[in-house]
Short mmCIF file of C-alpha atoms in Angstrom, two decimals:
data_model
loop_
_atom_site.label_atom_id
_atom_site.label_comp_id
_atom_site.label_asym_id
_atom_site.label_seq_id
_atom_site.Cartn_x
_atom_site.Cartn_y
_atom_site.Cartn_z
CA MET A 1 -104.26 11.11 16.45
CA ILE A 2 -101.85 13.57 14.76
CA THR A 3 -98.23 12.77 13.94
CA VAL A 4 -95.82 15.50 12.87
CA THR A 5 -92.65 14.24 11.17
CA ASN A 6 -89.54 16.27 10.28
CA LEU A 7 -91.60 19.42 9.78
CA SER A 8 -89.99 22.72 8.80
CA LEU A 9 -91.15 26.06 7.44
CA ASN A 10 -89.05 28.69 5.67
CA TYR A 11 -90.02 32.25 4.85
CA SER A 12 -87.93 33.76 2.05
CA GLY A 13 -85.15 31.29 2.83
CA THR A 14 -85.21 32.00 6.58
CA PRO A 15 -86.33 29.07 8.77
CA LEU A 16 -89.18 29.83 11.16
CA PHE A 17 -88.83 26.38 12.72
CA ALA A 18 -87.26 23.08 11.66
CA HIS A 19 -86.92 19.36 12.50
CA VAL A 20 -90.26 19.21 14.31
CA ASP A 21 -91.36 15.73 15.42
CA LEU A 22 -94.46 15.59 17.63
CA GLN A 23 -97.35 13.32 18.54
CA PHE A 24 -100.79 14.65 19.54
CA ASP A 25 -102.95 12.02 21.27
CA ARG A 26 -106.64 11.66 22.03
CA GLY A 27 -107.92 12.99 25.35
CA ASN A 28 -105.18 15.60 25.76
CA CYS A 29 -105.27 19.38 25.47
CA TYR A 30 -102.18 21.00 23.95
CA GLY A 31 -101.46 24.69 24.50
CA ILE A 32 -99.25 26.32 21.88
CA ILE A 33 -97.16 29.17 23.27
CA GLY A 34 -94.36 31.43 22.03
CA ALA A 35 -93.47 35.06 21.53
CA ASN A 36 -95.30 37.20 18.97
CA GLY A 37 -93.95 36.27 15.55
CA ALA A 38 -92.62 32.88 16.68
CA GLY A 39 -95.12 31.09 14.44
CA LYS A 40 -97.93 29.87 16.74
CA SER A 41 -100.83 30.62 14.39
CA THR A 42 -98.78 29.49 11.41
CA PHE A 43 -98.06 26.13 13.04
CA LEU A 44 -101.77 25.71 13.83
CA LYS A 45 -102.62 26.40 10.17
CA ILE A 46 -100.13 23.72 9.07
CA LEU A 47 -101.72 21.21 11.46
CA SER A 48 -105.20 22.02 10.16
CA GLY A 49 -104.10 21.71 6.53
CA GLU A 50 -104.70 25.37 5.73
CA LEU A 51 -100.99 25.96 5.07
CA ASP A 52 -98.27 23.76 3.56
CA SER A 53 -94.94 23.21 5.30
CA THR A 54 -91.59 23.48 3.54
CA THR A 55 -90.59 19.93 4.48
CA GLY A 56 -92.06 17.06 6.46
CA GLU A 57 -95.62 15.91 6.86
CA VAL A 58 -98.64 16.00 9.16
CA SER A 59 -100.49 12.67 9.39
CA ILE A 60 -104.02 12.53 10.81
CA LEU A 61 -105.86 9.27 11.47
CA PRO A 62 -108.51 8.61 8.80
CA ASN A 63 -112.21 9.28 9.37
CA LEU A 64 -111.58 11.85 12.11
CA ARG A 65 -113.75 14.97 12.16
CA MET A 66 -111.71 18.11 12.63
CA SER A 67 -113.21 21.39 13.81
CA VAL A 68 -111.33 24.69 13.49
CA LEU A 69 -112.36 27.98 15.10
CA LYS A 70 -113.01 30.40 12.24
CA GLN A 71 -111.43 33.87 12.41
CA ASP A 72 -113.52 35.65 9.74
CA GLN A 73 -116.44 37.13 11.71
CA ASN A 74 -118.36 38.07 8.55
CA ALA A 75 -118.11 34.72 6.75
CA TYR A 76 -121.61 33.63 7.86
CA ASP A 77 -123.49 36.91 7.55
CA ALA A 78 -125.90 35.29 5.07
CA TYR A 79 -127.07 32.75 7.68
CA ASN A 80 -128.85 32.83 11.00
CA VAL A 81 -127.20 31.94 14.30
CA MET A 82 -128.61 28.40 14.64
CA ASP A 83 -127.63 27.40 11.10
CA THR A 84 -124.15 28.87 11.60
CA VAL A 85 -123.54 26.73 14.68
CA ILE A 86 -124.87 23.54 13.06
CA MET A 87 -122.51 24.17 10.13
CA GLY A 88 -119.82 23.16 12.59
CA ASN A 89 -120.76 19.68 11.34
CA GLN A 90 -121.03 20.51 7.64
CA ARG A 91 -122.18 17.02 6.63
CA LEU A 92 -125.04 17.14 9.13
CA TYR A 93 -126.07 20.60 7.92
CA ASP A 94 -125.97 19.53 4.26
CA ILE A 95 -128.06 16.41 4.92
CA GLY A 96 -130.65 18.50 6.77
CA LYS A 97 -130.97 20.92 3.86
CA GLU A 98 -131.09 18.11 1.27
CA LYS A 99 -133.76 16.31 3.30
CA ASP A 100 -135.84 19.49 3.64
CA ALA A 101 -135.61 20.07 -0.13
CA LEU A 102 -136.91 16.55 -0.83
CA TYR A 103 -139.87 16.94 1.50
CA ALA A 104 -140.67 20.33 0.00
CA LYS A 105 -141.38 18.70 -3.38
CA GLU A 106 -145.04 18.53 -4.38
CA GLU A 107 -144.55 14.96 -5.58
CA MET A 108 -141.77 12.60 -4.52
CA THR A 109 -140.56 9.81 -6.79
CA ASP A 110 -139.58 6.36 -5.59
CA GLU A 111 -135.95 7.40 -5.93
CA ASP A 112 -136.64 10.49 -3.79
CA GLY A 113 -138.22 8.28 -1.16
CA LEU A 114 -135.27 5.89 -1.11
CA LEU A 115 -132.84 8.80 -0.88
CA ALA A 116 -134.88 10.35 1.92
CA CYS A 117 -134.69 7.08 3.90
CA GLN A 118 -130.92 6.98 3.46
CA LEU A 119 -130.59 10.61 4.50
CA GLU A 120 -132.82 10.10 7.54
CA GLU A 121 -130.66 7.18 8.69
CA GLU A 122 -127.42 9.14 8.37
CA TYR A 123 -129.06 12.23 9.89
CA ALA A 124 -130.02 10.24 12.99
CA GLU A 125 -126.54 8.68 13.26
CA LEU A 126 -124.98 12.17 13.22
CA GLY A 127 -127.30 13.37 15.98
CA GLY A 128 -129.46 15.50 13.74
CA TRP A 129 -132.57 15.29 15.89
CA GLU A 130 -130.67 16.69 18.88
CA ALA A 131 -128.70 19.22 16.82
CA GLU A 132 -130.72 22.32 17.66
CA SER A 133 -130.96 21.51 21.37
CA ASN A 134 -127.21 20.81 21.54
CA ALA A 135 -126.42 24.00 19.61
CA SER A 136 -128.72 25.96 21.92
CA ARG A 137 -127.00 24.51 25.01
CA ILE A 138 -123.57 25.59 23.73
CA LEU A 139 -124.78 29.05 22.73
CA GLN A 140 -126.40 29.67 26.10
CA GLY A 141 -123.30 28.40 27.90
CA LEU A 142 -121.26 31.01 26.06
CA GLY A 143 -123.76 33.75 26.92
CA VAL A 144 -125.74 33.91 23.64
CA GLY A 145 -129.37 33.95 24.80
CA THR A 146 -132.22 32.16 23.03
CA GLU A 147 -133.54 35.50 21.75
CA TYR A 148 -130.59 35.55 19.30
CA HIS A 149 -130.75 31.97 18.03
CA GLU A 150 -132.85 32.75 14.96
CA SER A 151 -131.26 36.16 14.36
CA GLY A 152 -129.18 36.85 11.27
CA MET A 153 -125.44 36.81 11.87
CA ALA A 154 -125.13 40.14 10.07
CA THR A 155 -127.22 41.82 12.78
CA LEU A 156 -125.11 40.66 15.74
CA ASP A 157 -122.67 42.68 17.82
CA PRO A 158 -119.07 41.56 17.03
CA ARG A 159 -118.66 40.15 20.56
CA LEU A 160 -121.67 37.90 20.03
CA LYS A 161 -120.37 36.83 16.62
CA VAL A 162 -117.16 35.62 18.27
CA LYS A 163 -119.20 33.46 20.63
CA VAL A 164 -121.32 32.02 17.81
CA LEU A 165 -118.21 31.04 15.83
CA LEU A 166 -116.78 29.43 18.95
CA ALA A 167 -120.04 27.54 19.43
CA GLN A 168 -119.74 26.38 15.82
CA ALA A 169 -116.27 24.96 16.50
CA LEU A 170 -117.49 23.15 19.63
CA PHE A 171 -120.66 21.76 18.05
CA GLY A 172 -121.15 18.11 17.19
CA SER A 173 -118.44 16.47 19.31
CA PRO A 174 -115.53 16.67 16.84
CA ASP A 175 -112.61 14.29 17.30
CA LEU A 176 -110.08 17.06 16.90
CA LEU A 177 -110.58 20.68 17.93
CA MET A 178 -108.19 23.47 16.89
CA MET A 179 -108.61 27.01 18.21
CA ASP A 180 -106.57 30.19 17.82
CA GLU A 181 -107.14 32.57 20.76
CA PRO A 182 -110.63 31.27 21.67
CA THR A 183 -110.87 33.46 24.80
CA ASN A 184 -110.33 36.75 22.94
CA ASN A 185 -113.32 39.07 23.55
CA LEU A 186 -115.02 36.52 25.81
CA ASP A 187 -116.32 37.66 29.16
CA ILE A 188 -115.08 35.70 32.16
CA ASP A 189 -118.33 33.74 32.58
CA ALA A 190 -118.01 32.49 29.00
CA VAL A 191 -114.33 31.63 29.56
CA ASN A 192 -115.26 29.64 32.67
CA TRP A 193 -117.94 27.76 30.71
CA LEU A 194 -115.44 27.02 27.90
CA GLU A 195 -112.92 25.72 30.44
CA ASP A 196 -115.51 23.32 31.87
CA PHE A 197 -116.52 22.21 28.36
CA LEU A 198 -112.93 21.42 27.39
CA LEU A 199 -112.22 19.61 30.65
CA ASP A 200 -115.08 17.21 29.78
CA PHE A 201 -114.13 17.00 26.07
CA GLU A 202 -113.03 13.49 25.07
CA GLY A 203 -111.23 14.35 21.84
CA THR A 204 -107.96 16.16 21.16
CA VAL A 205 -107.67 19.92 21.67
CA ILE A 206 -104.89 22.08 20.22
CA VAL A 207 -105.15 25.72 21.23
CA VAL A 208 -103.15 28.93 20.88
CA SER A 209 -103.78 31.28 23.80
CA HIS A 210 -102.30 34.19 25.75
CA ASP A 211 -104.58 33.51 28.74
CA ARG A 212 -102.41 32.00 31.48
CA HIS A 213 -105.30 30.93 33.72
CA PHE A 214 -107.01 29.26 30.76
CA LEU A 215 -103.81 27.39 29.81
CA ASN A 216 -103.30 26.30 33.41
CA THR A 217 -106.87 25.06 33.72
CA VAL A 218 -107.32 23.08 30.49
CA CYS A 219 -103.90 22.04 29.22
CA THR A 220 -102.28 18.66 29.77
CA HIS A 221 -99.30 19.58 27.55
CA ILE A 222 -97.51 22.74 26.44
CA VAL A 223 -96.08 23.07 22.94
CA ASP A 224 -93.38 25.73 23.07
CA ILE A 225 -92.15 27.53 19.94
CA ASP A 226 -88.78 29.10 20.67
CA TYR A 227 -85.16 29.02 19.47
CA GLY A 228 -86.53 28.10 16.01
CA LYS A 229 -87.71 24.78 17.42
CA ILE A 230 -91.01 23.33 18.62
CA LYS A 231 -90.91 21.16 21.72
CA MET A 232 -93.66 19.51 23.72
CA TYR A 233 -93.76 19.36 27.52
CA VAL A 234 -96.11 17.48 29.84
CA GLY A 235 -98.05 19.71 32.24
CA ASN A 236 -99.85 23.04 32.22
CA TYR A 237 -98.41 26.53 31.64
CA ASP A 238 -97.17 27.16 35.20
CA PHE A 239 -95.42 23.78 35.29
CA TRP A 240 -93.77 24.53 31.94
CA SER A 241 -92.75 28.03 33.07
CA GLU A 242 -91.18 26.87 36.34
CA SER A 243 -89.47 23.82 34.86
CA SER A 244 -88.08 25.72 31.85
CA GLN A 245 -86.64 28.41 34.12
CA LEU A 246 -85.10 25.67 36.27
CA VAL A 247 -83.50 24.02 33.23
CA GLN A 248 -82.15 27.38 32.07
CA GLN A 249 -80.65 27.98 35.52
CA LEU A 250 -79.12 24.50 35.63
CA VAL A 251 -77.44 25.07 32.26
CA LYS A 252 -76.12 28.44 33.45
CA ASN A 253 -74.79 26.91 36.67
CA GLN A 254 -73.10 24.06 34.80
CA ASN A 255 -71.57 26.52 32.34
CA LYS A 256 -70.25 28.61 35.22
CA ARG A 257 -68.65 25.56 36.84
CA ASN A 258 -67.13 24.52 33.51
CA GLU A 259 -65.79 28.03 32.88
CA GLU A 260 -64.14 28.04 36.32
CA LYS A 261 -62.65 24.59 35.72
CA ILE A 262 -61.40 25.60 32.27
CA LYS A 263 -59.70 28.68 33.70
CA GLU A 264 -58.13 26.60 36.46
CA LEU A 265 -56.78 24.05 33.97
CA GLN A 266 -55.52 26.77 31.60
CA ASP A 267 -53.67 28.45 34.48
CA PHE A 268 -52.07 25.15 35.48
CA ILE A 269 -51.04 24.37 31.90
CA SER A 270 -49.54 27.82 31.35
CA ARG A 271 -47.58 27.63 34.61
CA PHE A 272 -46.21 24.11 34.36
CA SER A 273 -46.08 23.08 30.69
CA ALA A 274 -42.39 24.11 30.53
CA ASN A 275 -41.57 22.38 33.83
CA LYS A 276 -40.31 18.84 33.19
CA SER A 277 -41.46 17.54 36.57
CA LYS A 278 -44.98 18.82 35.95
CA SER A 279 -45.16 18.21 32.20
CA LYS A 280 -47.06 14.90 32.50
CA GLN A 281 -49.66 16.55 34.74
CA ALA A 282 -49.92 19.45 32.33
CA THR A 283 -50.51 17.06 29.42
CA ALA A 284 -53.20 15.22 31.41
CA ARG A 285 -54.88 18.52 32.27
CA ARG A 286 -54.77 19.53 28.61
CA LYS A 287 -56.62 16.33 27.65
CA LEU A 288 -59.21 17.03 30.35
CA LEU A 289 -59.54 20.57 29.09
CA ASP A 290 -60.28 19.29 25.59
CA LYS A 291 -63.25 17.35 26.96
CA LEU A 292 -64.76 20.31 28.79
CA SER A 293 -67.16 22.55 26.92
CA VAL A 294 -69.44 25.46 27.65
CA GLU A 295 -72.91 24.93 26.23
CA GLU A 296 -74.03 27.87 24.17
CA MET A 297 -77.57 28.80 25.06
CA PRO A 298 -79.49 30.00 22.00
CA ALA A 299 -81.07 33.41 22.25
CA SER A 300 -84.74 33.08 23.14
CA SER A 301 -87.34 34.82 21.02
CA ARG A 302 -89.09 35.82 24.25
CA ARG A 303 -88.66 39.37 25.47
CA TYR A 304 -90.12 40.83 28.63
CA PRO A 305 -90.82 44.58 28.85
CA PHE A 306 -90.07 46.40 32.08
CA VAL A 307 -93.41 47.60 33.47
CA SER A 308 -93.11 49.60 36.68
CA PHE A 309 -95.34 52.40 38.00
CA THR A 310 -93.93 54.93 40.46
CA PRO A 311 -96.38 57.52 41.88
CA ASP A 312 -94.92 60.99 42.42
CA ARG A 313 -96.57 61.12 45.83
CA GLU A 314 -98.74 58.95 48.03
CA VAL A 315 -102.44 59.59 47.75
CA GLY A 316 -104.18 61.08 50.78
CA LYS A 317 -107.16 59.80 52.75
CA ASP A 318 -109.76 61.11 50.28
CA ILE A 319 -109.38 59.44 46.89
CA LEU A 320 -112.60 59.10 44.88
CA PHE A 321 -116.28 59.54 45.67
CA VAL A 322 -118.92 58.48 43.11
CA THR A 323 -122.55 59.23 44.00
CA ASP A 324 -125.68 58.12 42.10
CA VAL A 325 -124.06 58.23 38.65
CA SER A 326 -126.34 57.25 35.77
CA LYS A 327 -125.66 57.21 32.04
CA THR A 328 -127.71 56.25 29.00
CA ILE A 329 -125.94 55.65 25.67
CA ASP A 330 -127.84 55.09 22.41
CA GLY A 331 -131.05 54.57 24.36
CA VAL A 332 -129.55 51.93 26.67
CA LYS A 333 -128.99 52.65 30.36
CA VAL A 334 -125.46 51.39 31.00
CA LEU A 335 -125.07 52.93 34.48
CA ASP A 336 -127.94 53.18 36.96
CA LYS A 337 -127.47 55.07 40.25
CA VAL A 338 -123.89 53.84 40.69
CA SER A 339 -122.28 54.86 44.00
CA PHE A 340 -118.99 53.87 45.63
CA ILE A 341 -116.01 55.24 47.57
CA VAL A 342 -112.44 54.19 46.77
CA GLY A 343 -110.39 53.53 49.91
CA HIS A 344 -106.65 53.67 50.46
CA GLY A 345 -104.77 50.77 48.89
CA GLU A 346 -107.78 49.36 47.06
CA LYS A 347 -107.23 47.72 43.68
CA ILE A 348 -110.58 47.19 41.98
CA ALA A 349 -111.42 44.69 39.23
CA PHE A 350 -114.23 45.48 36.78
CA VAL A 351 -115.65 42.11 35.71
CA GLY A 352 -118.72 40.70 33.98
CA ASP A 353 -120.20 41.00 30.51
CA ASN A 354 -121.37 44.63 30.67
CA GLU A 355 -118.26 46.16 29.13
CA ASN A 356 -120.19 49.22 28.00
CA ALA A 357 -120.71 50.05 31.68
CA HIS A 358 -116.98 49.67 32.38
CA THR A 359 -115.95 51.95 29.54
CA ALA A 360 -118.64 54.56 30.27
CA LEU A 361 -117.64 54.75 33.93
CA PHE A 362 -113.95 55.03 33.11
CA LYS A 363 -114.67 57.88 30.68
CA ILE A 364 -116.80 59.66 33.27
CA LEU A 365 -114.05 59.29 35.90
CA ALA A 366 -111.50 60.60 33.40
CA GLY A 367 -113.69 63.60 32.52
CA GLU A 368 -114.18 62.49 28.92
CA LEU A 369 -117.91 61.88 29.38
CA GLU A 370 -120.55 63.66 31.44
CA PRO A 371 -122.98 61.61 33.55
CA ASP A 372 -126.70 62.12 32.99
CA GLU A 373 -127.02 62.48 36.74
CA GLY A 374 -124.91 62.02 39.85
CA THR A 375 -121.48 63.33 40.85
CA VAL A 376 -117.81 62.34 40.74
CA LYS A 377 -115.40 63.89 43.23
CA TRP A 378 -111.65 63.28 43.26
CA GLY A 379 -109.56 63.86 46.38
CA GLN A 380 -107.17 66.81 46.30
CA THR A 381 -104.06 64.59 46.37
CA ALA A 382 -105.37 62.10 43.80
CA THR A 383 -103.89 62.16 40.30
CA PHE A 384 -105.03 59.63 37.72
CA SER A 385 -103.75 58.12 34.49
CA TYR A 386 -106.25 56.48 32.13
CA PHE A 387 -105.63 53.61 29.69
CA PRO A 388 -108.64 53.55 27.30
CA THR A 389 -109.81 50.40 25.56
CA ASP A 390 -109.69 52.31 22.25
CA ASN A 391 -106.34 54.07 21.80
CA THR A 392 -106.98 55.12 18.18
CA PRO A 393 -107.07 58.90 18.89
CA TYR A 394 -103.51 58.74 20.27
CA PHE A 395 -102.03 57.31 17.06
CA GLN A 396 -104.33 57.95 14.12
CA ASP A 397 -102.87 60.32 11.52
CA CYS A 398 -99.89 60.99 13.82
CA GLU A 399 -96.63 61.47 11.92
CA ASP A 400 -94.42 61.41 15.06
CA ASP A 401 -91.86 58.70 15.54
CA LEU A 402 -91.72 56.84 18.84
CA VAL A 403 -89.29 59.25 20.49
CA GLN A 404 -91.30 62.31 19.47
CA TRP A 405 -94.56 60.70 20.55
CA LEU A 406 -93.26 59.73 23.98
CA ARG A 407 -91.61 63.13 24.56
CA GLN A 408 -95.01 64.83 24.93
CA PHE A 409 -95.66 62.73 28.05
CA SER A 410 -92.19 62.94 29.61
CA ARG A 411 -90.76 65.54 31.97
CA ASP A 412 -87.29 64.66 30.69
CA PRO A 413 -87.17 65.56 26.97
CA GLN A 414 -83.62 64.24 26.41
CA GLU A 415 -83.48 61.75 23.54
CA GLN A 416 -81.05 59.51 25.43
CA TYR A 417 -83.50 59.15 28.31
CA LEU A 418 -86.45 58.50 25.99
CA ARG A 419 -84.51 55.92 23.97
CA GLY A 420 -83.52 54.16 27.18
CA PHE A 421 -87.12 54.11 28.36
CA LEU A 422 -88.33 52.77 25.02
CA GLY A 423 -85.59 50.13 25.10
CA ARG A 424 -86.99 48.77 28.36
CA MET A 425 -90.37 48.56 26.62
CA LEU A 426 -88.80 46.47 23.80
CA PHE A 427 -88.33 49.27 21.26
CA SER A 428 -84.65 49.30 20.36
CA GLY A 429 -82.30 50.49 17.63
CA GLU A 430 -84.00 51.82 14.53
CA GLU A 431 -87.45 50.79 15.82
CA VAL A 432 -87.72 54.09 17.71
CA ASN A 433 -87.74 55.91 14.36
CA LYS A 434 -90.95 54.24 13.19
CA PRO A 435 -94.04 56.46 12.83
CA VAL A 436 -96.43 55.53 15.63
CA LYS A 437 -99.36 55.27 13.23
CA VAL A 438 -97.89 52.05 11.71
CA LEU A 439 -97.35 50.26 15.03
CA SER A 440 -99.01 46.92 15.69
CA GLY A 441 -101.74 46.54 18.29
CA GLY A 442 -99.31 45.15 20.86
CA GLU A 443 -96.77 47.90 20.21
CA LYS A 444 -99.41 50.59 20.70
CA VAL A 445 -100.42 49.03 24.02
CA ARG A 446 -96.78 49.12 25.16
CA CYS A 447 -96.66 52.81 24.17
CA MET A 448 -99.80 53.53 26.18
CA LEU A 449 -98.33 51.73 29.19
CA SER A 450 -95.16 53.83 28.78
CA ARG A 451 -97.30 56.95 28.86
CA MET A 452 -98.89 55.77 32.11
CA MET A 453 -95.52 54.98 33.70
CA LEU A 454 -94.25 58.47 32.92
CA SER A 455 -97.33 60.13 34.43
CA GLY A 456 -96.40 59.61 38.10
CA ALA A 457 -100.12 59.16 38.86
CA ASN A 458 -101.28 57.61 42.12
CA VAL A 459 -104.53 56.22 40.67
CA LEU A 460 -104.29 53.97 37.61
CA MET A 461 -107.38 53.29 35.48
CA LEU A 462 -107.01 50.59 32.82
CA ASP A 463 -109.74 49.41 30.46
CA GLN A 464 -108.77 46.02 28.93
CA PRO A 465 -104.99 46.59 28.99
CA THR A 466 -104.05 43.00 28.04
CA ASN A 467 -105.72 43.12 24.62
CA HIS A 468 -103.09 42.56 21.88
CA LEU A 469 -100.32 41.70 24.38
CA ASP A 470 -98.33 38.47 24.31
CA LEU A 471 -97.85 36.27 27.37
CA GLU A 472 -94.55 37.88 28.30
CA SER A 473 -95.96 41.42 28.22
CA ILE A 474 -99.06 40.35 30.17
CA ALA A 475 -96.84 38.78 32.83
CA ALA A 476 -94.77 41.99 33.03
CA LEU A 477 -97.91 44.14 33.36
CA ASN A 478 -99.28 41.76 36.00
CA LYS A 479 -96.06 42.08 37.99
CA GLY A 480 -96.06 45.88 37.69
CA LEU A 481 -99.67 46.23 38.89
CA GLU A 482 -99.05 43.85 41.79
CA ALA A 483 -96.03 45.83 42.95
CA VAL A 484 -97.31 49.40 42.61
CA LYS A 485 -98.23 51.15 45.87
CA CYS A 486 -101.28 53.05 44.65
CA ASN A 487 -104.92 52.60 43.70
CA VAL A 488 -105.74 50.57 40.59
CA LEU A 489 -109.05 50.29 38.73
CA VAL A 490 -108.80 47.68 35.98
CA ALA A 491 -111.27 46.03 33.60
CA SER A 492 -109.86 42.78 32.25
CA HIS A 493 -110.72 39.28 31.07
CA ASP A 494 -107.41 37.97 32.42
CA HIS A 495 -108.37 35.84 35.40
CA GLN A 496 -104.85 35.54 36.78
CA LEU A 497 -104.18 39.28 36.57
CA ILE A 498 -107.30 40.37 38.45
CA GLN A 499 -106.98 37.57 41.01
CA THR A 500 -103.34 38.40 41.86
CA VAL A 501 -103.69 42.22 41.65
CA CYS A 502 -107.15 43.14 42.96
CA ASN A 503 -108.78 43.09 46.40
CA ARG A 504 -112.22 44.41 45.40
CA VAL A 505 -114.61 43.42 42.60
CA PHE A 506 -117.13 45.55 40.64
CA ASP A 507 -119.66 43.61 38.57
CA PHE A 508 -122.28 45.55 36.60
CA THR A 509 -125.61 43.94 35.81
CA SER A 510 -127.12 44.14 32.33
CA ASP A 511 -129.29 47.09 33.47
CA GLY A 512 -126.31 49.04 34.82
CA LYS A 513 -126.52 48.39 38.55
CA LEU A 514 -123.33 47.84 40.54
CA ILE A 515 -122.55 44.71 42.55
CA ASP A 516 -119.70 45.69 44.86
CA SER A 517 -117.68 42.97 46.65
CA LYS A 518 -114.70 43.72 48.87
CA THR A 519 -112.99 40.43 48.21
CA THR A 520 -110.59 38.73 45.81
CA TYR A 521 -111.89 37.59 42.45
CA ASP A 522 -111.71 33.85 43.24
CA GLU A 523 -113.63 34.44 46.48
CA TYR A 524 -116.23 36.43 44.53
CA LEU A 525 -116.65 33.59 42.01
CA GLU A 526 -117.00 31.05 44.82
CA ARG A 527 -119.77 33.13 46.42
CA GLN A 528 -121.55 33.34 43.07
CA ARG A 529 -121.36 29.57 42.63
CA GLU A 530 -122.75 29.05 46.13
CA GLN A 531 -125.66 31.42 45.41
CA LEU A 532 -126.46 29.63 42.13
CA GLY A 533 -126.40 26.31 43.94
CA GLN A 534 -128.94 27.44 46.53
#
């Protein structure tokens, strides 16, 4: 379906990747992965024709309809939701408008009538009569209710806009579907629906994503951008991860054996090259030595931060008691009589679409927001650290560099210690001298995680901590939260993180009531599916 031949891309004379030869076939889903800055989104833009490569070509079979997930949320503010989705098949949308304009004429000519017949025929072939019902099905699957379908795009919440643009990309059964981070800002129900949609999709899917569970579920192939190269592997993300680590280990082991053999041969040659009786053996060993080589492994662009939380002391029996907490924000009740007790060793996942409830409860627990009614009581031995979904107040208008910024949260003010800590969080060399206000989204998240690690808290509260992180940083955070011996409360869309970390699930209904399940996330989902099936 798509053939990539001898592709390369240079930025200011520096190659981002080169000598790329790939084939993308119908019926497969290809996940593009790589470290931040490796060129994932850039490669996707080259495939879609939005960007030109330096050398090589991208060949797409003729008469294929390509659909690309749009990133500009405001591009369709002049249209309503239904029209925006149907624009996913632009030809169908244009025919519909042209047809409506003809029928709106007071008097139609013979030419108008002939044109209308032609348009009606093509409209039917493109599925025009089912367009609104199909668009509605996709929108509802993604969690955009029918009450929004005739609403103007300009009036929608940004999270709903993301879903509408995704529905636009999925509409009309395209032959080729390209998506850059389609699960960003989607609730888990919408992600699950998207996974099912793509599993049934008969065309070709090429997707950039940081969601490991999503990549594992939908991908048949992984396209890895690393070492300045782009290589394709059969299998999902976990298969790629395990096999690539195995290959790396095999190369290391072979290099180690070769190094030992080289040293052995060099020792023999140095000892016996001057000895006439051993000179023939020494010459033979020298020839063997010439054939041996140690394969140089190129430096990977992937870097893993070191995320590890160490509580100063173990929390006691009494941890957190929340009783009948209610909160109304901007006239909407986001929390309604919420009550729960946090037990020892519990790690709680906040899931579902009511993110306003998650954030409001976190702020109330952290003392940043007062409940309208109800009480919050922390145990005497409980100390918490809070990771807010919006970290702007920590960085905005701050002139501190990284070392100065981190010092305010550290008991050890020594620059050497702070530099070492920042180094483990992937800030090295001159990077630590950057003003924190210019950091990228991912860099700010790593700073906020550093702040939490330095706190020594025995209760960790995290509101969407994986936003802006790459796969490597998400994996490191996942590992750190799994290992920590303390209570964790985390709101996240990352299925794998909450399944592997948490043993209790909080789901808030749209009217702010709490559904509390003392189970893993997968078990919770299975129970929900069983209830829906009844």
